[in-house]
Amino acid sequence: MGNIIEINNLGKSFKDANILININFSVEKGKIIGIIGRNGSGKTVLFKCICGLNRPTKGTIKINNRELGKDIDIPDRIGAIIENPGFIPNYNAFKNLKFLSMIKNKIEDKQILDAIALVGLNPKSKKHVGKYSLGMRQRLGIAQAIMEDPDILILDEPMNGLDNDGVQDMRRLFLKLKEQGKTILLASHNKEDIEVLCDVVYSMDKGILKVLKSE
Amino acid sequence: MNLIKSSIRVCMQKFRLSLTDIRVWMALVIAAIFIFTYEKDIFDYAQGIDAEVTPWLFPFLNGQKFIRIILLLGPVLFFCNAPFVNSSYIYTVIRAGRNTLTIGNIIYIILFSILYYIFIIILSILPFVFNIDWSFEWGTALGTLSMYPSENVIAIISGKITTFFSPLQAMFFTFLLSFVCSVFLGLLIYAINSITKTRFMGTVTAVFLILCEPLSRNFIKLMWFSPVSWSNIDYLSISSIDDLPTFEFAIISYTTIIVALIIIIFFTNKHSDITIIEEE
């Protein structure tokens, strides 16, 4: 399998602070890549760069051989959770995801309902997302990321706020998605999640990426 | 073609959100109250002289300073949070892409401006719809008030408008210039908020332009530099005798400024980082 993501000499600075320093790595299609690091190490900024939300100060990011910021603005067929999932508080789960799905207009209501059920939420619940716990919002964030059947999943701390059962459910889900050929980038400060799920593991500390485990 | 379709979907998404936005309803209710109060005197006056009022009141809403500011603040309130970042913005960007999102936001500003002024026109007629003379002339009441203002009527019925414009002409030009001014204000807020990466600098600038506009009435030369003034046909030159900006100047200037703002918006949004707003 080829590399679906290639990052070369990536750097990102905000004002005088270097957040990412010479990041180099590639991601093979169909693998789960883990990045472990403390809060503030640069994981989220890296993921935002890969999603096209942040413009690198230097270096290149290629997704399926297409360079971000040059050939494409935002990668195609990508699903992501970045930081805490945000939704429209006075809409219920289905309405929130339906609202988002209307932009590409490529999926039916059934796929939205299936995605909500897959993450352990009640797809027919009328409860407004504003009243959800952090764990429920996290699950809805994952549903949002997977509902349109993306090829690449960028998941920033996806287990945040989940109880033990929720963590186990999501681990099973991610492994199932991997079997379907999805490529997953997963960031966490929890070592156990990374060890159980990931084929390759990196550590991030003060913007520098190091290999901890390779295939 | 796909880009246009996706942009329109983004625009429709914003409209759906607007329906639940309290600011939108507040602005429309405030506009309704002020228009009704402003026009009531005209209808009372017309009853006093045993005449009916024709439906062509919209061009005269700009005549009174306070009403004009209230109506101009409507678009500022609608567009104050441009580029319309909300709690699920990041998910919208990932699906739509930067260019589609920007085009969708611009289409939203344009369509919302059109709908706002259609609403204002309807509001100007609706409260008195059963007491209106459906004629294509200015009518006795408006014609008389334009020549002989009454101290019991706060509305200012411009003699210049009734003399040099037919009602349909005045309605058309006022609608066109008001809508374009609203688009200008929306894009100005969008551009300045994008450049400064704030949620208020654009609004401050737009409000400043609106509040300074009455000053330009005292200094005619300032009107050439006051985009908000150009939306009032009473402040445009009819003959070559006066020093006022012409209609052609207003349209060309608005078009130039709007194109420049669109370029700024595209350039800024293409190269900037997208910031996620935390839910309050």
Coordinates of C-alpha atoms in Angstrom, one line a residue:
Chain A
M1 CA 0.0 0.0 0.0
G2 CA 1.3 3.5 -0.8
N3 CA 1.6 6.5 1.4
I4 CA -1.6 8.4 1.7
I5 CA -0.1 11.3 3.7
E6 CA 3.4 12.7 3.3
I7 CA 4.8 15.5 5.5
N8 CA 8.1 17.1 4.7
N9 CA 10.0 19.6 6.9
L10 CA 6.8 20.9 8.3
G11 CA 7.1 24.0 10.5
K12 CA 4.5 26.1 12.1
S13 CA 5.0 29.3 14.1
F14 CA 2.6 31.7 15.8
K15 CA 4.2 35.1 16.3
D16 CA 7.5 34.2 17.8
A17 CA 6.7 30.7 19.1
N18 CA 7.7 27.7 17.1
I19 CA 4.9 25.2 17.6
L20 CA 6.0 22.6 15.1
I21 CA 9.6 22.1 14.2
N22 CA 10.8 20.1 11.1
I23 CA 8.1 17.5 11.2
N24 CA 8.8 14.6 8.7
F25 CA 6.6 11.5 8.5
S26 CA 4.4 9.5 6.1
V27 CA 1.3 7.6 6.7
E28 CA 0.6 4.3 4.9
K29 CA -2.9 3.7 3.7
G30 CA -5.0 1.5 5.9
K31 CA -2.9 2.0 9.1
I32 CA -3.6 3.6 12.4
I33 CA -0.9 6.1 13.4
G34 CA -0.8 7.3 17.0
I35 CA 0.7 10.5 18.3
I36 CA 1.2 10.7 22.0
G37 CA 2.1 13.9 23.9
R38 CA 1.2 16.2 26.7
N39 CA -1.2 19.1 26.4
G40 CA 0.5 21.9 24.5
S41 CA 3.0 19.6 22.7
G42 CA 1.7 20.5 19.2
K43 CA -0.5 17.5 18.4
T44 CA -3.6 19.6 17.7
V45 CA -1.7 22.1 15.6
L46 CA -0.3 19.3 13.5
F47 CA -3.7 17.8 13.0
K48 CA -5.1 21.2 12.0
C49 CA -2.3 21.6 9.4
I50 CA -3.1 18.2 8.0
C51 CA -6.8 19.1 7.8
G52 CA -5.9 22.4 6.0
L53 CA -7.2 24.5 8.8
N54 CA -3.7 26.0 9.6
R55 CA -1.3 27.1 6.9
P56 CA 2.2 25.8 7.6
T57 CA 5.0 28.4 8.0
K58 CA 7.3 26.1 6.0
G59 CA 7.3 22.6 4.5
T60 CA 4.7 20.6 2.6
I61 CA 1.9 18.3 3.3
K62 CA 0.7 16.0 0.6
I63 CA -2.5 14.0 0.8
N64 CA -2.8 11.4 -2.0
N65 CA 0.1 13.2 -3.8
R66 CA -1.8 16.5 -3.8
E67 CA -0.1 19.3 -2.0
L68 CA -2.2 21.2 0.6
G69 CA -2.3 25.0 0.0
K70 CA -1.3 24.4 -3.7
D71 CA -3.3 21.7 -5.3
I72 CA -6.0 21.5 -2.7
D73 CA -7.2 23.7 0.2
I74 CA -8.8 21.0 2.3
P75 CA -8.1 17.3 1.8
D76 CA -10.9 15.3 0.1
R77 CA -12.7 12.5 1.9
I78 CA -11.5 13.4 5.3
G79 CA -13.3 13.1 8.6
A80 CA -12.0 14.9 11.7
I81 CA -12.5 15.7 15.4
I82 CA -10.3 18.6 16.4
E83 CA -10.3 19.7 20.0
N84 CA -13.7 19.7 21.7
P85 CA -16.5 18.9 19.2
G86 CA -18.8 21.9 18.7
F87 CA -22.4 21.6 17.5
I88 CA -25.4 23.8 17.4
P89 CA -26.7 23.6 20.9
N90 CA -30.4 23.8 20.2
Y91 CA -30.5 21.1 17.6
N92 CA -30.6 17.4 18.5
A93 CA -28.0 14.9 17.3
F94 CA -29.6 13.9 14.0
K95 CA -30.4 17.5 13.1
N96 CA -26.8 18.6 13.7
L97 CA -25.4 15.9 11.5
K98 CA -28.1 16.4 8.9
F99 CA -27.2 20.1 8.8
L100 CA -23.6 19.2 8.1
S101 CA -24.3 16.5 5.6
M102 CA -26.3 19.0 3.5
I103 CA -23.0 20.7 2.4
K104 CA -21.8 17.8 0.4
N105 CA -25.3 16.3 0.0
K106 CA -23.9 12.8 -0.6
I107 CA -25.5 10.7 2.1
E108 CA -29.0 9.7 3.1
D109 CA -30.7 10.1 6.4
K110 CA -30.2 6.4 7.1
Q111 CA -26.4 6.7 7.0
I112 CA -26.6 9.6 9.5
L113 CA -28.8 7.5 11.8
D114 CA -26.5 4.5 11.4
A115 CA -23.5 6.6 12.3
I116 CA -25.2 8.0 15.4
A117 CA -26.2 4.4 16.5
L118 CA -22.7 3.1 15.8
V119 CA -21.2 5.4 18.4
G120 CA -23.7 4.3 21.0
L121 CA -26.1 7.3 20.9
N122 CA -29.9 7.1 20.4
P123 CA -30.4 8.3 16.8
K124 CA -34.0 9.1 17.5
S125 CA -33.4 11.2 20.6
K126 CA -34.9 14.7 20.6
K127 CA -32.5 15.8 23.3
H128 CA -30.7 19.0 22.3
V129 CA -26.9 18.7 22.0
G130 CA -26.6 21.7 24.4
K131 CA -27.7 19.4 27.2
Y132 CA -25.2 16.6 26.2
S133 CA -22.4 15.6 28.5
L134 CA -18.8 15.8 27.2
G135 CA -18.7 12.1 26.5
M136 CA -22.0 12.3 24.5
R137 CA -20.6 15.2 22.5
Q138 CA -17.4 13.3 21.9
R139 CA -19.4 10.3 20.5
L140 CA -21.4 12.6 18.3
G141 CA -18.1 14.1 17.1
I142 CA -17.0 10.7 16.1
A143 CA -20.3 10.1 14.3
Q144 CA -19.9 13.3 12.5
A145 CA -16.4 12.2 11.4
I146 CA -17.4 8.8 10.1
M147 CA -20.8 9.4 8.6
E148 CA -19.7 10.3 5.1
D149 CA -17.4 7.3 4.8
P150 CA -14.1 9.2 4.6
D151 CA -10.9 7.6 3.6
I152 CA -8.9 9.4 6.3
L153 CA -9.8 10.0 9.9
I154 CA -8.0 12.7 11.9
L155 CA -9.0 12.1 15.6
D156 CA -7.7 14.5 18.2
E157 CA -8.2 13.0 21.6
P158 CA -11.3 11.0 20.6
M159 CA -11.6 9.2 23.9
N160 CA -11.9 12.5 25.9
G161 CA -14.8 12.3 28.4
L162 CA -15.7 8.7 27.6
D163 CA -16.2 6.2 30.3
N164 CA -14.5 2.8 30.2
D165 CA -17.3 1.2 28.2
G166 CA -17.2 4.1 25.8
V167 CA -13.4 3.7 25.3
Q168 CA -13.8 0.0 24.6
D169 CA -16.6 0.7 22.1
M170 CA -14.6 3.3 20.3
R171 CA -11.5 1.1 20.2
R172 CA -13.5 -1.7 18.6
L173 CA -15.0 0.9 16.1
F174 CA -11.6 2.2 15.1
L175 CA -10.2 -1.3 14.6
K176 CA -13.3 -2.1 12.5
L177 CA -12.7 1.0 10.4
K178 CA -9.1 0.0 9.9
E179 CA -10.3 -3.4 8.6
Q180 CA -12.4 -1.4 6.1
G181 CA -9.2 0.2 4.7
K182 CA -9.6 3.6 6.5
T183 CA -6.4 5.4 7.5
I184 CA -6.6 6.8 11.0
L185 CA -4.4 9.4 12.7
L186 CA -5.1 9.4 16.4
A187 CA -3.7 11.8 19.0
S188 CA -3.9 11.0 22.7
H189 CA -2.2 11.6 26.0
N190 CA -3.3 8.1 27.1
K191 CA -0.6 5.5 26.4
E192 CA -3.0 2.6 26.6
D193 CA -5.2 3.8 23.8
I194 CA -2.2 4.3 21.6
E195 CA -0.6 0.9 22.4
V196 CA -3.8 -1.1 21.8
L197 CA -4.8 0.6 18.5
C198 CA -1.7 1.9 16.6
D199 CA 0.5 0.3 14.1
V200 CA 3.0 3.2 14.3
V201 CA 3.5 5.5 17.3
Y202 CA 5.1 8.9 17.5
S203 CA 5.7 11.1 20.5
M204 CA 5.3 14.8 20.3
D205 CA 7.2 17.1 22.6
K206 CA 7.5 20.9 22.2
G207 CA 6.8 20.6 18.5
I208 CA 9.3 17.8 17.8
L209 CA 8.1 14.4 16.5
K210 CA 10.0 11.2 17.3
V211 CA 9.2 7.6 16.5
L212 CA 8.4 5.5 19.5
K213 CA 7.2 2.3 17.7
S214 CA 7.4 1.4 14.1
E215 CA 5.9 -1.6 12.3
Chain B
M1 CA -20.7 24.1 -11.4
N2 CA -20.0 22.0 -8.3
L3 CA -18.4 25.0 -6.7
I4 CA -21.5 27.1 -7.2
K5 CA -23.9 24.3 -6.0
S6 CA -21.8 23.7 -2.9
S7 CA -21.6 27.5 -2.2
I8 CA -25.4 27.8 -2.5
R9 CA -25.7 24.9 0.0
V10 CA -23.4 26.7 2.4
C11 CA -25.5 29.9 1.9
M12 CA -28.7 27.9 2.6
Q13 CA -27.1 26.5 5.7
K14 CA -26.5 30.1 7.0
F15 CA -30.1 31.0 6.2
R16 CA -31.3 28.1 8.3
L17 CA -29.2 29.2 11.2
S18 CA -30.5 32.8 10.8
L19 CA -34.0 31.6 11.5
T20 CA -33.0 30.7 15.0
D21 CA -30.8 33.8 15.5
I22 CA -32.4 36.2 18.0
R23 CA -30.4 39.2 16.5
V24 CA -32.2 38.8 13.2
W25 CA -35.6 38.8 14.7
M26 CA -34.7 41.7 17.0
A27 CA -33.5 43.8 14.0
L28 CA -36.7 43.1 12.0
V29 CA -39.0 43.9 15.0
I30 CA -37.2 47.1 15.7
A31 CA -37.3 48.1 12.1
A32 CA -41.1 47.3 12.0
I33 CA -41.8 49.4 15.1
F34 CA -39.9 52.4 13.8
I35 CA -41.3 52.3 10.4
F36 CA -44.8 52.0 11.8
T37 CA -44.2 55.0 14.1
Y38 CA -42.6 57.0 11.3
E39 CA -45.5 56.4 8.9
K40 CA -48.4 56.7 11.2
D41 CA -48.2 60.5 11.2
I42 CA -48.4 60.5 7.4
F43 CA -51.6 58.5 7.5
D44 CA -53.1 60.6 10.2
Y45 CA -52.3 63.7 8.2
A46 CA -53.8 62.2 5.1
Q47 CA -57.0 61.4 7.0
G48 CA -57.0 65.0 8.2
I49 CA -57.0 66.3 4.6
D50 CA -59.4 63.6 3.5
A51 CA -56.9 62.0 1.2
E52 CA -55.4 58.5 0.8
V53 CA -51.7 57.6 0.9
T54 CA -50.1 55.8 -2.0
P55 CA -47.8 52.8 -1.3
W56 CA -44.6 54.6 -2.3
L57 CA -43.3 55.4 1.1
F58 CA -40.1 53.4 1.0
P59 CA -37.9 56.1 -0.7
F60 CA -38.8 58.5 2.1
L61 CA -37.7 56.2 5.0
N62 CA -34.2 57.6 4.3
G63 CA -35.3 61.1 4.9
Q64 CA -35.2 61.2 8.7
K65 CA -31.8 60.8 10.2
F66 CA -32.8 58.5 13.1
I67 CA -34.9 56.1 11.0
R68 CA -32.1 55.9 8.4
I69 CA -29.6 54.9 11.1
I70 CA -32.0 52.3 12.5
L71 CA -32.5 50.8 9.1
L72 CA -28.8 50.8 8.2
L73 CA -28.0 49.1 11.5
G74 CA -30.1 46.2 10.5
P75 CA -27.5 44.8 8.1
V76 CA -24.8 45.5 10.6
L77 CA -26.6 43.4 13.2
F78 CA -27.1 40.6 10.7
F79 CA -23.5 40.5 9.5
C80 CA -21.7 41.5 12.6
N81 CA -20.3 38.0 13.2
A82 CA -18.9 37.6 9.6
P83 CA -17.3 35.3 8.6
F84 CA -20.1 33.6 10.6
V85 CA -18.0 31.3 12.7
N86 CA -20.2 29.2 14.9
S87 CA -19.6 26.2 17.1
S88 CA -19.7 23.7 14.2
Y89 CA -17.7 25.9 11.8
I90 CA -14.7 23.6 11.6
Y91 CA -16.9 20.7 10.4
T92 CA -18.4 23.0 7.8
V93 CA -14.9 24.1 6.6
I94 CA -13.7 20.5 6.3
R95 CA -16.7 19.6 4.1
A96 CA -17.0 22.8 2.1
G97 CA -13.4 23.9 1.6
R98 CA -12.2 27.5 2.0
N99 CA -13.3 28.9 -1.3
T100 CA -16.7 27.3 -1.2
L101 CA -17.3 28.7 2.2
T102 CA -16.2 32.2 1.3
I103 CA -18.4 32.2 -1.8
G104 CA -21.3 30.8 0.2
N105 CA -20.8 33.6 2.8
I106 CA -20.8 36.3 0.1
I107 CA -23.9 34.9 -1.6
Y108 CA -25.6 34.9 1.9
I109 CA -24.7 38.6 2.4
I110 CA -26.1 39.4 -1.0
L111 CA -29.3 37.4 -0.7
F112 CA -30.0 38.5 2.9
S113 CA -29.6 42.1 1.8
I114 CA -32.1 41.7 -0.9
L115 CA -34.6 40.0 1.4
Y116 CA -34.1 42.6 4.1
Y117 CA -35.0 45.5 1.8
I118 CA -38.0 43.6 0.3
F119 CA -39.1 43.1 3.9
I120 CA -38.7 46.9 4.6
I121 CA -40.8 47.7 1.5
I122 CA -43.5 45.3 2.6
L123 CA -43.3 46.8 6.1
S124 CA -43.7 50.2 4.7
I125 CA -47.0 49.2 3.2
L126 CA -48.4 46.4 5.4
P127 CA -49.7 48.3 8.5
F128 CA -51.8 50.6 6.4
V129 CA -52.7 48.2 3.5
F130 CA -56.4 48.8 3.9
N131 CA -56.0 52.6 3.7
I132 CA -53.8 52.8 0.7
D133 CA -54.5 54.4 -2.7
W134 CA -53.1 51.9 -5.2
S135 CA -52.1 54.4 -7.8
F136 CA -48.8 54.9 -9.7
E137 CA -48.7 58.6 -8.8
W138 CA -47.3 60.1 -5.6
G139 CA -50.9 61.1 -4.6
T140 CA -52.3 64.1 -2.8
A141 CA -50.9 63.4 0.7
L142 CA -47.3 62.8 -0.3
G143 CA -47.4 65.5 -2.9
T144 CA -48.6 68.1 -0.5
L145 CA -46.2 67.1 2.3
S146 CA -43.3 67.3 -0.1
M147 CA -44.1 70.9 -0.8
Y148 CA -45.6 72.0 2.5
P149 CA -44.1 69.9 5.4
S150 CA -46.4 69.6 8.4
E151 CA -45.1 70.1 11.9
N152 CA -47.4 67.2 13.0
V153 CA -45.5 64.8 10.6
I154 CA -42.0 63.7 11.6
A155 CA -41.5 62.0 8.2
I156 CA -39.5 64.1 5.7
I157 CA -41.1 63.8 2.2
S158 CA -38.4 65.1 -0.1
G159 CA -39.6 67.5 -2.8
K160 CA -36.6 66.6 -4.9
I161 CA -37.7 63.0 -5.0
T162 CA -41.4 63.8 -5.8
T163 CA -40.3 66.3 -8.5
F164 CA -37.6 64.5 -10.3
F165 CA -38.6 60.8 -9.9
S166 CA -41.7 58.9 -10.7
P167 CA -42.8 56.6 -7.8
L168 CA -41.6 53.5 -9.6
Q169 CA -38.3 55.1 -10.4
A170 CA -37.8 56.2 -6.8
M171 CA -38.7 52.8 -5.5
F172 CA -36.3 51.0 -7.9
F173 CA -33.3 53.3 -7.3
T174 CA -33.8 53.4 -3.6
F175 CA -34.1 49.6 -3.4
L176 CA -31.0 49.2 -5.7
L177 CA -28.8 51.6 -3.7
S178 CA -30.0 50.4 -0.3
F179 CA -29.4 46.8 -1.2
V180 CA -25.9 47.6 -2.6
C181 CA -25.1 49.6 0.5
S182 CA -26.1 46.7 2.7
V183 CA -23.9 44.4 0.7
F184 CA -21.1 46.9 1.1
L185 CA -21.5 47.0 4.9
G186 CA -21.7 43.2 5.1
L187 CA -18.5 42.7 3.0
L188 CA -16.8 45.5 4.9
I189 CA -17.4 43.8 8.2
Y190 CA -16.4 40.4 6.7
A191 CA -13.1 41.9 5.3
I192 CA -12.1 43.8 8.4
N193 CA -13.0 40.9 10.8
S194 CA -10.9 38.6 8.5
I195 CA -7.9 40.9 8.4
T196 CA -7.9 41.7 12.1
K197 CA -9.0 38.2 13.2
T198 CA -11.5 39.8 15.6
R199 CA -15.3 39.6 15.8
F200 CA -15.9 43.3 16.4
M201 CA -13.5 45.6 14.4
G202 CA -15.6 45.2 11.3
T203 CA -18.8 46.1 13.2
V204 CA -17.1 49.1 14.8
T205 CA -16.0 50.4 11.4
A206 CA -19.4 49.9 9.8
V207 CA -21.2 51.6 12.7
F208 CA -18.6 54.5 12.6
L209 CA -19.4 55.0 8.9
I210 CA -23.2 55.0 9.6
L211 CA -23.0 57.4 12.5
C212 CA -20.7 59.8 10.6
E213 CA -23.0 59.9 7.6
P214 CA -25.2 62.7 9.0
L215 CA -22.1 64.9 9.2
S216 CA -21.6 64.6 5.5
R217 CA -25.0 66.3 5.0
N218 CA -23.4 69.5 6.4
F219 CA -20.3 69.3 4.2
I220 CA -21.4 68.4 0.7
K221 CA -17.8 67.5 -0.4
L222 CA -17.7 64.8 2.3
M223 CA -20.6 63.0 0.6
W224 CA -18.2 62.0 -2.2
F225 CA -16.3 60.0 0.4
S226 CA -19.2 58.6 2.4
P227 CA -20.4 55.3 0.9
V228 CA -23.4 55.2 3.2
S229 CA -24.6 58.6 1.8
W230 CA -24.7 57.2 -1.7
S231 CA -27.6 54.9 -0.8
N232 CA -30.0 57.9 -0.4
I233 CA -31.3 59.2 -3.8
D234 CA -32.0 62.5 -2.1
Y235 CA -28.2 63.0 -1.7
L236 CA -27.4 62.3 -5.3
S237 CA -27.1 64.8 -8.1
I238 CA -30.1 65.3 -10.4
S239 CA -28.7 68.1 -12.4
S240 CA -25.2 69.2 -13.1
I241 CA -25.8 72.4 -11.0
D242 CA -25.2 70.9 -7.6
D243 CA -22.0 69.4 -6.2
L244 CA -23.5 66.2 -5.1
P245 CA -22.3 62.7 -6.3
T246 CA -24.1 61.4 -9.3
F247 CA -25.9 58.1 -9.6
E248 CA -23.3 56.8 -11.9
F249 CA -20.6 57.7 -9.4
A250 CA -22.4 55.9 -6.7
I251 CA -22.9 52.7 -8.7
I252 CA -19.3 52.7 -10.0
S253 CA -17.9 53.4 -6.6
Y254 CA -20.0 50.8 -4.8
T255 CA -19.0 48.2 -7.5
T256 CA -15.3 49.0 -7.2
I257 CA -15.3 48.9 -3.4
I258 CA -17.3 45.7 -3.3
V259 CA -15.0 44.0 -5.8
A260 CA -12.0 45.2 -3.8
L261 CA -13.5 43.8 -0.6
I262 CA -14.3 40.5 -2.2
I263 CA -10.6 40.2 -3.3
I264 CA -9.4 41.1 0.2
I265 CA -11.8 38.5 1.7
F266 CA -10.7 35.7 -0.6
F267 CA -7.0 36.5 -0.2
T268 CA -7.2 36.7 3.6
N269 CA -9.3 33.6 4.0
K270 CA -7.1 31.6 1.7
H271 CA -3.9 32.3 3.6
S272 CA -5.1 32.6 7.2
D273 CA -5.4 29.9 9.9
I274 CA -9.0 29.0 10.8
T275 CA -9.7 29.5 14.4
I276 CA -12.2 27.4 16.3
I277 CA -14.6 29.3 18.5
E278 CA -15.4 27.7 21.8
E279 CA -19.0 27.5 22.7
E280 CA -20.2 29.9 25.3

